[in-house]
PDB file of C-alpha atoms in Angstrom:
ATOM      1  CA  UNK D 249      33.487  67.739  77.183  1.00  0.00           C
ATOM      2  CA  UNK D 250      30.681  65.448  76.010  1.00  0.00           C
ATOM      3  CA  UNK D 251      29.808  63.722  78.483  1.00  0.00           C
ATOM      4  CA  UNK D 252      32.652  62.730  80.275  1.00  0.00           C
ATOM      5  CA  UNK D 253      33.823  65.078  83.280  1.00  0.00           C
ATOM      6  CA  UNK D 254      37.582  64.788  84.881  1.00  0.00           C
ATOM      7  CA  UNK D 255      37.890  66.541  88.613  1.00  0.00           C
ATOM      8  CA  UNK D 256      39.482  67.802  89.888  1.00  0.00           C
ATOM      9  CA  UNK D 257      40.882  70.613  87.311  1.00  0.00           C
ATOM     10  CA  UNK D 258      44.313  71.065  89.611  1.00  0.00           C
ATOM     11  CA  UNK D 259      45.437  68.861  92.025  1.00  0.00           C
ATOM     12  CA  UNK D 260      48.620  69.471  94.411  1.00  0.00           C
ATOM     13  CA  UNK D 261      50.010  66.522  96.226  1.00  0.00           C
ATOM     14  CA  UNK D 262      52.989  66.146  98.507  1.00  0.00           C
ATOM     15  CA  UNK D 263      55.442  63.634  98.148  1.00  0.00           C
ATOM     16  CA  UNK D 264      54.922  59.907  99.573  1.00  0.00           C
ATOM     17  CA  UNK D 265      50.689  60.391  99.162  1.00  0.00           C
ATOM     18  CA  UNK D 266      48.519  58.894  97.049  1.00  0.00           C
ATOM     19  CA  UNK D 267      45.997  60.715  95.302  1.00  0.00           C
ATOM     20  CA  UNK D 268      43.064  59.830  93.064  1.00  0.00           C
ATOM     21  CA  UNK D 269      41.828  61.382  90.191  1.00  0.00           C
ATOM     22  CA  UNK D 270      38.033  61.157  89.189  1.00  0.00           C
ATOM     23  CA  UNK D 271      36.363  60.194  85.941  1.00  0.00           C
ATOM     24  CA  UNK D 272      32.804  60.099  85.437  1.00  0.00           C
ATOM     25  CA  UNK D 273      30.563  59.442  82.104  1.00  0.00           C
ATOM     26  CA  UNK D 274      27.482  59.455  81.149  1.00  0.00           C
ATOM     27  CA  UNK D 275      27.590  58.009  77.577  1.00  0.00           C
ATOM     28  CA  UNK D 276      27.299  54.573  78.361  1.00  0.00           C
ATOM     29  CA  UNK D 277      30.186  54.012  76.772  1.00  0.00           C
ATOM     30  CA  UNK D 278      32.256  50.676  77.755  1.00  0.00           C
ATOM     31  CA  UNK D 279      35.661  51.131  76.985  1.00  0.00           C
ATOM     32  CA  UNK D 280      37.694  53.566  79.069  1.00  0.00           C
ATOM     33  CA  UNK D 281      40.988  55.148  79.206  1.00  0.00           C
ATOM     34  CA  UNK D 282      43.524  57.282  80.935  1.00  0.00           C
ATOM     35  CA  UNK D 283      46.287  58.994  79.519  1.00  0.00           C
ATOM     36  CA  UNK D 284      49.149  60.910  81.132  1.00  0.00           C
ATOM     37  CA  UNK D 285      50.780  63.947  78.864  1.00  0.00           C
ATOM     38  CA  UNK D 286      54.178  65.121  79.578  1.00  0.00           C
ATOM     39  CA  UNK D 287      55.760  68.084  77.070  1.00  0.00           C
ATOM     40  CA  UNK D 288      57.199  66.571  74.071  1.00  0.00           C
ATOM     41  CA  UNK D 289      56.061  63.358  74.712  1.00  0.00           C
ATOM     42  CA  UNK D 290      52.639  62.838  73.349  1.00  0.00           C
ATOM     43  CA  UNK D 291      50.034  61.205  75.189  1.00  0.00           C
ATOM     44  CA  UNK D 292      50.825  57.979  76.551  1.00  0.00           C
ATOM     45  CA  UNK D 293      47.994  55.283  78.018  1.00  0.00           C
ATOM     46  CA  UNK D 294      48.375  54.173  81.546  1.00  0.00           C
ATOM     47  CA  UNK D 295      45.147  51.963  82.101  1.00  0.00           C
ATOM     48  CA  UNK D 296      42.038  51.213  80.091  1.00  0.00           C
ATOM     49  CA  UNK D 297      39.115  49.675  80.943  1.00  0.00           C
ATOM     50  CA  UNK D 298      36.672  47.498  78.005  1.00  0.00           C
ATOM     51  CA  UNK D 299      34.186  46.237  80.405  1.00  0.00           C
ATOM     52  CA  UNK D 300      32.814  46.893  84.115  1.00  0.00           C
ATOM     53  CA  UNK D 301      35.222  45.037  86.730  1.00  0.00           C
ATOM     54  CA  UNK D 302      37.832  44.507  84.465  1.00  0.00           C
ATOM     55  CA  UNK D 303      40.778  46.508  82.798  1.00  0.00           C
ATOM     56  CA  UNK D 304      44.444  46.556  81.346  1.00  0.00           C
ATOM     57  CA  UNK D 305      47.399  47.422  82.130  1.00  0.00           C
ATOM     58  CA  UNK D 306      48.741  50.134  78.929  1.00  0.00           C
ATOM     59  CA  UNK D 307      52.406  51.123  78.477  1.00  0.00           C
ATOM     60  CA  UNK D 308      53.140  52.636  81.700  1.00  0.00           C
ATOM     61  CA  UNK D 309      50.648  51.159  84.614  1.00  0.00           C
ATOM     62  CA  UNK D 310      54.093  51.378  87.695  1.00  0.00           C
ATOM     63  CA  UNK D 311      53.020  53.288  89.728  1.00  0.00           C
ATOM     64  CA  UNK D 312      49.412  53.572  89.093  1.00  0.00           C
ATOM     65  CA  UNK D 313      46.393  51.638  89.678  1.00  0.00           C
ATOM     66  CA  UNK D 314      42.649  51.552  88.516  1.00  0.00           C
ATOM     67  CA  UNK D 315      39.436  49.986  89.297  1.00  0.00           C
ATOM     68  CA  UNK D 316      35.930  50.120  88.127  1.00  0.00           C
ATOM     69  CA  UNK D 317      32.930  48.855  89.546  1.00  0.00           C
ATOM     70  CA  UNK D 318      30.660  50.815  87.905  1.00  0.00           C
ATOM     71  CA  UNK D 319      29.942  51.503  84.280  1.00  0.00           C
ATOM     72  CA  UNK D 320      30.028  55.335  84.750  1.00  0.00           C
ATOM     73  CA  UNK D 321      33.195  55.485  86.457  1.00  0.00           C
ATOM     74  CA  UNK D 322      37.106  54.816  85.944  1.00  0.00           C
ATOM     75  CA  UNK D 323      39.164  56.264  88.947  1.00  0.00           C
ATOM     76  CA  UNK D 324      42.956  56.440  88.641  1.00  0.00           C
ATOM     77  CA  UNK D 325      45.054  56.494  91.746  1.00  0.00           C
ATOM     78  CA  UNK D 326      48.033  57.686  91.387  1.00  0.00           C
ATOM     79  CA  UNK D 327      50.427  55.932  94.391  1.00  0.00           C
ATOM     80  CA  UNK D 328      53.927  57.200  96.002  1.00  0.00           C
ATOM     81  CA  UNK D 329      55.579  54.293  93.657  1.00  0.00           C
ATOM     82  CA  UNK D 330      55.054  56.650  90.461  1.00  0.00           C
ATOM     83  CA  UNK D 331      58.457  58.246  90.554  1.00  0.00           C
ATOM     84  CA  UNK D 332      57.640  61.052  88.291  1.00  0.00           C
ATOM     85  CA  UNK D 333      53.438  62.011  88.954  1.00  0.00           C
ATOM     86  CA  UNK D 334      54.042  65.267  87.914  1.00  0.00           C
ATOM     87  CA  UNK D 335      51.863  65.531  84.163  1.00  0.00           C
ATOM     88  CA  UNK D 336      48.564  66.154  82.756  1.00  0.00           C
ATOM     89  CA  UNK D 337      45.790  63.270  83.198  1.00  0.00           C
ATOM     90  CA  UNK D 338      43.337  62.295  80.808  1.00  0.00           C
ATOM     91  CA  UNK D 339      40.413  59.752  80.636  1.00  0.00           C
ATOM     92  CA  UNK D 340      38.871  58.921  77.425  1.00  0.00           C
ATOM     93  CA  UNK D 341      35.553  57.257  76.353  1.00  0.00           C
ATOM     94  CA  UNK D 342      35.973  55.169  73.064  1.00  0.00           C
ATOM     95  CA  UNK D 343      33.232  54.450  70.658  1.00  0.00           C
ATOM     96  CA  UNK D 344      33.907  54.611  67.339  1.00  0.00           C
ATOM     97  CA  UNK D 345      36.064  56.982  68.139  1.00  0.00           C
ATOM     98  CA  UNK D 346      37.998  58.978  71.177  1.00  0.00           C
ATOM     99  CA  UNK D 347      35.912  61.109  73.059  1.00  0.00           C
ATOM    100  CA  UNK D 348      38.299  62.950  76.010  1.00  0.00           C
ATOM    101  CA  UNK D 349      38.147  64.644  79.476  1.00  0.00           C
ATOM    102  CA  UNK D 350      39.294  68.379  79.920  1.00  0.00           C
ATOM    103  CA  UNK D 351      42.025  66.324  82.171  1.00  0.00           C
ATOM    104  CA  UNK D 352      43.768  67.151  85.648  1.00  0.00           C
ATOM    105  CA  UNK D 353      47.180  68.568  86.327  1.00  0.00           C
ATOM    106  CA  UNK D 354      48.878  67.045  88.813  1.00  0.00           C
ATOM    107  CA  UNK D 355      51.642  68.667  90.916  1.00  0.00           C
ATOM    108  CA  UNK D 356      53.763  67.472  93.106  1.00  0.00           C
ATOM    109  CA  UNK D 357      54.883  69.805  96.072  1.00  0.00           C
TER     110      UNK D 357
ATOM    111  CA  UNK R 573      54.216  47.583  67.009  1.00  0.00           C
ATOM    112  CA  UNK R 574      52.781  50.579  65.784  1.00  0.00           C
ATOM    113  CA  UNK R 575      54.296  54.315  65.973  1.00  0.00           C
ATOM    114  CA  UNK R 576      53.495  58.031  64.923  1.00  0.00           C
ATOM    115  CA  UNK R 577      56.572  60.549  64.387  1.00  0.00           C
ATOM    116  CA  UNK R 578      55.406  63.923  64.178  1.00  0.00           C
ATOM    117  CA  UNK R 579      58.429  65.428  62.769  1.00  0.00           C
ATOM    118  CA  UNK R 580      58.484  69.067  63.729  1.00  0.00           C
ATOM    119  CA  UNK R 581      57.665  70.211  67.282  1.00  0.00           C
ATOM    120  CA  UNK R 582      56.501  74.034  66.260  1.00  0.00           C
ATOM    121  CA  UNK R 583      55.167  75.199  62.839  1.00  0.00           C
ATOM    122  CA  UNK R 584      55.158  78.963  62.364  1.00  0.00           C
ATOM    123  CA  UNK R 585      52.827  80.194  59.799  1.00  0.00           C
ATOM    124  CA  UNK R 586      51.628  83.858  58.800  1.00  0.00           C
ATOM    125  CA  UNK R 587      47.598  84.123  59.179  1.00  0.00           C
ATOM    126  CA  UNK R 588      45.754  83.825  55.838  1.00  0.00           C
ATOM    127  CA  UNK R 589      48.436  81.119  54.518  1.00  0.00           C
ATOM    128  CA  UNK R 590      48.746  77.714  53.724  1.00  0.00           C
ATOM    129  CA  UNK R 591      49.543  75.499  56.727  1.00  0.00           C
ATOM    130  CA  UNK R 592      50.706  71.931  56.953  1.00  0.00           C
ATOM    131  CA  UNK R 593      51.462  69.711  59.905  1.00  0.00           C
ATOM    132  CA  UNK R 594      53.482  65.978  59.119  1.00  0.00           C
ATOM    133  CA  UNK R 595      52.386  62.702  60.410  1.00  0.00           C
ATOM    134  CA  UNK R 596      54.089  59.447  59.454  1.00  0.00           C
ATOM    135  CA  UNK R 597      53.169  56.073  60.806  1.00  0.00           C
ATOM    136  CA  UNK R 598      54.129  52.606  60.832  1.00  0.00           C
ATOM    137  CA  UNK R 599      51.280  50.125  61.898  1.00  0.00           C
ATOM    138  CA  UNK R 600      50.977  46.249  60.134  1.00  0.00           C
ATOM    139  CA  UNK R 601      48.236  46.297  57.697  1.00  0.00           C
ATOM    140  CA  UNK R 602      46.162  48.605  56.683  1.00  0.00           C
ATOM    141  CA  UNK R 603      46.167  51.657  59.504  1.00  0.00           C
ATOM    142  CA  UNK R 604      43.233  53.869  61.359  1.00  0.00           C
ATOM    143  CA  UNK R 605      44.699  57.155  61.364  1.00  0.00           C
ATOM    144  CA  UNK R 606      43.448  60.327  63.254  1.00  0.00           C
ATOM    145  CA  UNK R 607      44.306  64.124  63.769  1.00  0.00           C
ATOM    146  CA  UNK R 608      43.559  65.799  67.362  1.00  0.00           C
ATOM    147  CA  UNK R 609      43.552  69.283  68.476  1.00  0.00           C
ATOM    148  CA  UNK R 610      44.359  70.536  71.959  1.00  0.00           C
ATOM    149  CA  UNK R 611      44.260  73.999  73.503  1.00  0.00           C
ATOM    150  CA  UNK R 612      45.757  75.048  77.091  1.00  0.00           C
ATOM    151  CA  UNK R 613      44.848  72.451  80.110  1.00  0.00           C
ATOM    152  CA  UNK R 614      41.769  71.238  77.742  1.00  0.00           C
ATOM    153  CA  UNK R 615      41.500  67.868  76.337  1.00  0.00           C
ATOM    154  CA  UNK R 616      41.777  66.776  72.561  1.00  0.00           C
ATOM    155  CA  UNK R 617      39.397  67.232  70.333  1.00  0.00           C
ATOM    156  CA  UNK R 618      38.605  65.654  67.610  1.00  0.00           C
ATOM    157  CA  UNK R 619      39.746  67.097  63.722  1.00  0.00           C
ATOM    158  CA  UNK R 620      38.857  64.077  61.003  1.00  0.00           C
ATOM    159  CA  UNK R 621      40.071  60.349  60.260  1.00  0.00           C
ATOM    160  CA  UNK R 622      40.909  58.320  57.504  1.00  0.00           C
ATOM    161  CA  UNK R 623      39.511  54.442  57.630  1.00  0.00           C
ATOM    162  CA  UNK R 624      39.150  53.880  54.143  1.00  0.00           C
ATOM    163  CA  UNK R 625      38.080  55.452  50.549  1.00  0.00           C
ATOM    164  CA  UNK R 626      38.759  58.860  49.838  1.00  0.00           C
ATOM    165  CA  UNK R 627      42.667  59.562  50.249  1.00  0.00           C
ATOM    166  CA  UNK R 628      41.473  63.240  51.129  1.00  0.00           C
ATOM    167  CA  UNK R 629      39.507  63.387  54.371  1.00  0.00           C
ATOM    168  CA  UNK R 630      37.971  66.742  55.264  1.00  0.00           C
ATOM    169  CA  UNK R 631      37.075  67.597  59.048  1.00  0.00           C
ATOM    170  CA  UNK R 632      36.282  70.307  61.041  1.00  0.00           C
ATOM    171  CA  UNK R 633      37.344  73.956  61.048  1.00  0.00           C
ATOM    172  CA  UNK R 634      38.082  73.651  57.693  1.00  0.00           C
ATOM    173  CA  UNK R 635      40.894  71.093  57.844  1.00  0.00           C
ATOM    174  CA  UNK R 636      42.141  68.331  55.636  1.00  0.00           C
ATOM    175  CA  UNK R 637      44.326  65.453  55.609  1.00  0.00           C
ATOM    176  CA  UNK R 638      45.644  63.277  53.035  1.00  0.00           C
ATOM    177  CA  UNK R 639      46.248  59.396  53.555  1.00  0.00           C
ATOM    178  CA  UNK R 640      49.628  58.837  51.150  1.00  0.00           C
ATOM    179  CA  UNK R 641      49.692  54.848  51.440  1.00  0.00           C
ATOM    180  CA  UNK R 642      52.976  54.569  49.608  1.00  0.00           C
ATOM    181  CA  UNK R 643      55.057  57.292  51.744  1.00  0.00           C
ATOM    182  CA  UNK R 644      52.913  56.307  54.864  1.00  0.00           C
ATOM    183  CA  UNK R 645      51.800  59.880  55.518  1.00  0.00           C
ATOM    184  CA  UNK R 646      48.867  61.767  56.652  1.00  0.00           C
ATOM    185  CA  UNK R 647      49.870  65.252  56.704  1.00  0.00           C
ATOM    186  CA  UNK R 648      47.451  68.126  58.218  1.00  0.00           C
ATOM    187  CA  UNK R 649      46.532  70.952  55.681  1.00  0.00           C
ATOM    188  CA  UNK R 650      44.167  74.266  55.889  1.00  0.00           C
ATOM    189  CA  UNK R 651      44.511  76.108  52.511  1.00  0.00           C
ATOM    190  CA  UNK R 652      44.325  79.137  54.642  1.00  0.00           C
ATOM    191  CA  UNK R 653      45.489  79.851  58.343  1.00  0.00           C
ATOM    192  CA  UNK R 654      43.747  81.918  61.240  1.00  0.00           C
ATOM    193  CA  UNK R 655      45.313  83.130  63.954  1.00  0.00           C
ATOM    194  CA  UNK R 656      42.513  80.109  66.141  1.00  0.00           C
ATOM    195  CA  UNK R 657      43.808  78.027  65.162  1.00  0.00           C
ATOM    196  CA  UNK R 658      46.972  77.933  67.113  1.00  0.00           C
ATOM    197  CA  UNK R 659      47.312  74.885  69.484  1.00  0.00           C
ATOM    198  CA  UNK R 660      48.736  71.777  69.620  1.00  0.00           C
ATOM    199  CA  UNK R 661      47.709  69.197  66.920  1.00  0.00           C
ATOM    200  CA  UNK R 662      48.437  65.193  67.646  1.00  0.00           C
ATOM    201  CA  UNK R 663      48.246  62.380  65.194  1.00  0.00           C
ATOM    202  CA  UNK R 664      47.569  59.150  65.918  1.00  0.00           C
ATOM    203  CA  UNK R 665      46.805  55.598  64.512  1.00  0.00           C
ATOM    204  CA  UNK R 666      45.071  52.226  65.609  1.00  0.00           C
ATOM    205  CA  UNK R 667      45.736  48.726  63.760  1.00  0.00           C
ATOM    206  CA  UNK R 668      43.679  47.828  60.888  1.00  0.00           C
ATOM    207  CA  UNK R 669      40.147  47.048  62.115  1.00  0.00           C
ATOM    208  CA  UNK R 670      40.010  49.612  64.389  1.00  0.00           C
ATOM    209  CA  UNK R 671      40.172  48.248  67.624  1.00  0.00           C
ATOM    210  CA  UNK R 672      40.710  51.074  70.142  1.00  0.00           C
ATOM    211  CA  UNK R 673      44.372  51.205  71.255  1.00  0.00           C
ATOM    212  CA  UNK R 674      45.524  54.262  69.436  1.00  0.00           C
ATOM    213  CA  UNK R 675      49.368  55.470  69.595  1.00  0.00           C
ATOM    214  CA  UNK R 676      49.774  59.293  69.739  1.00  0.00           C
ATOM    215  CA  UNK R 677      52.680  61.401  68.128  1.00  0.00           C
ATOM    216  CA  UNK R 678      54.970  63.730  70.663  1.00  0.00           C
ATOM    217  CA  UNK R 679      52.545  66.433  69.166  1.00  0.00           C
ATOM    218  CA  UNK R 680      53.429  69.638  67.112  1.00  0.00           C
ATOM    219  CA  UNK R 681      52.548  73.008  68.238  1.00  0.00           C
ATOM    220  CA  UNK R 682      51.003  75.158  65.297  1.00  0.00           C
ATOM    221  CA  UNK R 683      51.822  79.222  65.640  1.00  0.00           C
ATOM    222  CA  UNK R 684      49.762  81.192  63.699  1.00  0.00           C
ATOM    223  CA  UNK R 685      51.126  84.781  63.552  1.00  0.00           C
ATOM    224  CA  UNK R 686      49.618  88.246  62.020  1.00  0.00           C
TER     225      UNK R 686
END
């Protein structure tokens, strides 16, 4: 999707482990994002990053943590606090606009 | 604090007819407002925005919006439907000056039927 690539496409995870989920681009884009998307409830932003080694907290961070040390990528670990990790996952570029991921589906097992 | 309601959570609409999909928004000044389209497990994709100007904003696949500043709409049209173009359409809208916090709607899912 333009640049930015999400992997993997599924992920399964059993309960208590923490998984991460990958985001790479190669727009040299600063400012980066990750969404989760439940049914019904829209997308809602988790983390985003405006700058290399440093980034926000969004509406719901519990349960989640980010870092990024590198310009071209914006991991998301998703930790055995997050009661429900159970969504879709997507990362987002911004410049002058939202560029997105094809996301990851997480399922818990 | 700014917010999207999306109204209706599935339009149904015969190919070859008028659609529309509802936004409304509340944001402090003067708003950034945006329509998204998403198909199965993909990631949203970009329709058209309004910033300024032009209360009618044309975008891609033949869709239109139109910023109402009094009723604080921006309400998805295609004068005529295809059966591609159902998916999931979001709306969403950023403070004035941009800035790049956008808040999505809950999303409505667009049927189009033969």
């Amino acid at each position: 999707d333009g640049g930015i690539t999400q992997s993997p496409k599924y992920l399964f995870r059993k309960e208590g482990q923490n998984v991460t989920l990958s985001c790479e681009q190669n727009l040299n884009h600063d400012a980066m994002y990750w969404y989760r998307q439940d049914p019904g409830q829209g997308l809602r932003l988790i983390y985003y990053s405006q700058i290399v080694n440093d980034f926000q907290k969004g509406d719901i961070a519990e349960g989640y943590s980010v870092s990024r040390e590198k310009k071209e990528s914006f991991p998301l670990t998703v930790t055995s606090a997050q009661k429900n990790p159970t969504a879709f996952y997507l990362c987002a570029l911004y410049s002058r606009g939202y560029t997105f991921g094809s996301g990851t589906r997480l399922t818990v097992v | 604090a700014q917010s999207v309601a999306q109204p209706e959570d599935q339009v149904n609409v015969a190919e070859g007819n008028p659609l529309t999909v509802k936004c409304t928004y509340s944001v402090s000044g003067n708003p950034y407002l945006f329509w998204y389209v998403q198909y199965p497990n993909r990631g949203l994709q970009f329709l058209l925005k309004y910033i300024t100007g032009d209360n009618l904003v044309k975008g891609s696949y033949g869709f239109e919006a139109e910023f109402n500043k009094s009723q604080t709409s921006f309400h998805l049209k295609k004068p005529s439907a295809l059966v591609s173009d159902s998916a999931l359409y979001f709306c969403a809208v950023s403070p004035t000056g941009g800035g790049n916090k956008l808040t999505f709607g809950t999303g409505t899912q667009l049927k189009v039927e033969l």
